[in-house]
Every structure is written in C-alpha cells, then in structure tokens.
Coordinates of C-alpha atoms in Angstrom, one line a residue:
M1 CA 0.0 0.0 0.0
A2 CA 2.9 2.4 0.7
K3 CA 4.0 2.0 -2.9
Y4 CA 0.5 3.2 -4.0
W5 CA 0.8 6.6 -2.2
N6 CA 3.6 8.1 -4.3
K7 CA 4.2 11.8 -4.5
P8 CA 1.7 12.7 -7.2
R9 CA -1.1 10.7 -5.5
I10 CA -0.4 12.5 -2.2
V11 CA -0.7 15.8 -4.0
F12 CA -4.0 14.7 -5.7
I13 CA -5.6 13.3 -2.5
V14 CA -4.6 16.4 -0.5
W15 CA -6.2 18.7 -3.1
A16 CA -9.3 16.4 -3.2
I17 CA -9.7 16.7 0.5
V18 CA -9.1 20.4 0.5
E19 CA -11.7 20.9 -2.3
L20 CA -14.3 18.8 -0.6
I21 CA -13.8 20.7 2.7
G22 CA -13.7 24.0 1.0
W23 CA -16.8 23.6 -1.1
L24 CA -18.9 22.1 1.7
T25 CA -17.8 24.9 4.0
T26 CA -18.6 27.4 1.4
H27 CA -22.0 25.9 0.8
Y28 CA -23.1 25.3 4.3
F29 CA -21.4 27.9 6.4
F30 CA -20.0 30.9 4.5
M31 CA -21.8 31.8 1.3
D32 CA -20.2 35.2 1.5
F33 CA -16.8 36.9 1.4
R34 CA -15.6 35.0 4.5
A35 CA -15.3 31.8 2.5
N36 CA -12.4 33.3 0.6
W37 CA -10.3 33.4 3.8
I38 CA -11.1 29.7 4.4
W39 CA -10.1 28.9 0.8
L40 CA -6.9 30.9 1.2
V41 CA -5.8 28.8 4.2
L42 CA -6.9 25.6 2.6
S43 CA -5.0 26.4 -0.6
V44 CA -1.8 27.2 1.3
I45 CA -2.1 23.8 3.1
A46 CA -2.7 22.0 -0.3
F47 CA 0.3 23.7 -1.9
V48 CA 2.7 22.4 0.8
P49 CA 3.0 18.9 -0.7
M50 CA 3.2 20.4 -4.2
V51 CA 6.1 22.6 -3.4
K52 CA 7.7 19.8 -1.4
Y53 CA 7.4 17.2 -4.1
M54 CA 7.9 19.2 -7.3
P55 CA 11.6 20.1 -7.8
W56 CA 12.0 23.5 -9.2
K57 CA 14.9 22.3 -11.3
Q58 CA 12.7 20.0 -13.4
K59 CA 11.1 22.1 -16.1
K60 CA 7.9 20.1 -16.5
L61 CA 7.2 20.0 -12.8
R62 CA 8.1 23.7 -12.5
N63 CA 5.6 24.5 -15.3
I64 CA 2.9 22.6 -13.5
L65 CA 3.6 24.3 -10.2
V66 CA 3.6 27.7 -11.7
L67 CA 0.4 26.9 -13.6
W68 CA -1.4 26.0 -10.4
L69 CA 0.1 28.9 -8.4
A70 CA -1.1 31.3 -11.1
T71 CA -4.5 29.7 -11.4
V72 CA -5.2 29.8 -7.7
A73 CA -3.7 33.3 -7.4
V74 CA -5.9 34.7 -10.2
G75 CA -8.9 32.8 -8.8
M76 CA -8.4 34.1 -5.3
A77 CA -7.9 37.6 -6.5
V78 CA -11.1 37.5 -8.5
S79 CA -13.0 35.9 -5.6
F80 CA -11.9 38.5 -3.1
L81 CA -12.5 41.4 -5.6
S82 CA -16.0 40.2 -6.5
F83 CA -17.0 41.4 -3.0
E84 CA -15.1 44.7 -3.2
V85 CA -15.2 46.1 -6.7
R86 CA -18.7 47.2 -7.9
P87 CA -18.4 45.9 -11.5
L88 CA -17.5 42.5 -10.2
F89 CA -20.4 42.2 -7.7
P90 CA -22.5 40.0 -10.0
L91 CA -19.7 37.5 -10.2
A92 CA -20.0 36.9 -6.4
T93 CA -23.2 35.0 -7.2
Y94 CA -21.4 32.7 -9.6
L95 CA -18.1 32.0 -7.8
G96 CA -18.6 28.2 -7.7
V97 CA -19.3 28.2 -11.5
F98 CA -16.3 30.6 -12.0
W99 CA -14.0 28.2 -10.2
L100 CA -15.3 25.2 -12.1
F101 CA -14.4 26.9 -15.4
L102 CA -11.1 28.2 -14.1
M103 CA -10.0 24.8 -12.7
G104 CA -11.3 22.9 -15.7
A105 CA -9.2 25.2 -18.0
A106 CA -6.2 24.7 -15.8
F107 CA -6.7 20.9 -15.9
L108 CA -6.7 21.1 -19.7
V109 CA -3.4 23.1 -19.7
N110 CA -1.9 20.7 -17.2
A111 CA -2.6 17.9 -19.6
L112 CA 0.3 19.3 -21.7
W113 CA 2.7 18.0 -19.1
W114 CA 1.2 15.2 -17.1
T115 CA -1.1 12.2 -17.6
P116 CA -3.0 14.0 -20.4
G117 CA -6.0 11.6 -20.6
L118 CA -6.8 11.9 -16.9
F119 CA -6.4 15.7 -16.8
I120 CA -8.5 16.1 -20.0
I121 CA -11.3 14.0 -18.4
G122 CA -11.0 16.0 -15.1
G123 CA -11.0 19.3 -17.1
V124 CA -14.0 18.4 -19.2
L125 CA -15.9 17.2 -16.1
Q126 CA -15.4 20.5 -14.3
I127 CA -16.2 22.7 -17.3
A128 CA -19.4 20.6 -18.0
A129 CA -20.4 20.9 -14.3
G130 CA -19.8 24.7 -14.6
F131 CA -22.5 24.8 -17.3
L132 CA -25.1 23.0 -15.3
P133 CA -26.4 26.0 -13.4
F134 CA -26.9 27.8 -16.8
V135 CA -28.8 24.8 -18.2
F136 CA -30.7 24.2 -15.0
P137 CA -31.0 27.6 -13.3
M138 CA -32.3 26.1 -10.0
L139 CA -28.8 24.6 -9.6
I140 CA -27.3 28.0 -9.0
A141 CA -28.3 27.7 -5.3
Y142 CA -26.4 24.4 -5.2
Q143 CA -23.4 25.5 -7.3
Y144 CA -21.0 24.8 -4.4
L145 CA -22.3 21.3 -4.0
V146 CA -21.9 20.8 -7.8
A147 CA -18.4 22.2 -7.5
A148 CA -17.7 19.8 -4.5
V149 CA -18.7 16.8 -6.6
A150 CA -17.0 17.9 -9.8
G151 CA -13.8 19.4 -8.3
T152 CA -13.2 16.6 -5.8
G153 CA -14.2 14.0 -8.4
A154 CA -11.7 15.5 -10.9
M155 CA -8.9 15.2 -8.4
L156 CA -9.9 11.6 -7.5
I157 CA -9.9 10.7 -11.3
L158 CA -6.2 11.5 -11.2
L159 CA -5.4 8.9 -8.5
P160 CA -4.8 6.0 -10.8
N161 CA -2.1 8.1 -12.5
K162 CA -0.4 5.1 -14.1
R163 CA 2.4 5.9 -16.4
F164 CA 2.9 3.4 -19.2
K165 CA 6.1 1.6 -18.8
K166 CA 8.3 1.2 -21.8
R167 CA 8.2 -2.3 -23.1
Q168 CA 11.4 -4.1 -22.3
S169 CA 12.9 -5.8 -25.3
R170 CA 13.4 -9.5 -24.8
P171 CA 16.4 -11.2 -26.2
A172 CA 15.4 -13.4 -29.2
T173 CA 15.1 -17.0 -28.3
A174 CA 16.2 -19.7 -30.6

C-alpha cells in the first residue's frame, strides 16, 4: 500500500480533501466573502506537498507548479475582488461556477505536461459541471455542491495516474 501513495497521488488526495472541505464549508457555512479566507488557508495547506514534491529544477514540474500557483492566485484575486469592486459584484453570485471553469481550463493546460488523458477528463468534467447552473437555473443555489462533486471528483480521477512503462525488449530465443 505504501507504494501506491507516491508523491503525485499524495498531492492529488490532499487537493481532493481540500476541495471537498472548502466547497462544503462554502455551501453550508460561508456563502459570502468569509469563504475566501477559508479557501486561502486551505490552498496554502494544499500547496505544501506540491512545493515539497515538485523540484523547481525540473522544467515540466516547475511549469505545473507555476500553472497552479497562477491559477489559484488569479482565482483568489477575482474571488476577493468580487465582493469589493462594484463591476465584479455580479460574479460573487457565480463563484462556484467561475472556479469550475477556471479549474477545468487549468486541468486542460496541465494535460500538456502530465497524464494527459486523466487531466482532460477532469477538465471536461469541471467545465461541464460549470455549465449545469446555466442549463438548470435552479442549480445556482447548489453550485458549491456541484463544485464539490466535480472538483473533488476531478482530483480523484487523477489517483490511478499510471504511467505506461516502456516495453522491455526481450532477447530473441532460438
């Protein structure tokens, strides 16, 4: 079992737990600006294993880390500003949807560097879930629960994370 919990899987499960806690907290306790502070703390916690396990010297891992740092930074800035800047006030009503689109797009970009199939599935799942409240307007009241299922689910999809091993050439037998 210890072999199963490699570094990428630890990062994915930490983010899955953080997303589940964050979205449920947002839905049930803080459907207002205070949720942003909870998310900020949870995001810092989730970035610890990423920073710890992703060597800055490896270009691919550095690109992934920068992608997610930028994604979360932009998302947090927009989330905080949606309660402070008048033109962004309407976005505060759709923050769950906004984050689903943002994370889905980041998943698709992440597919350039790591397990493309799994990240594409996770990205499409989140983007599709982001459209649900527009297709079924009653779901806007449940957008954070939709985000909990889609966001956490997208992270859990990554857990298999099996890399294909190169076929070993066998010596020809006589």
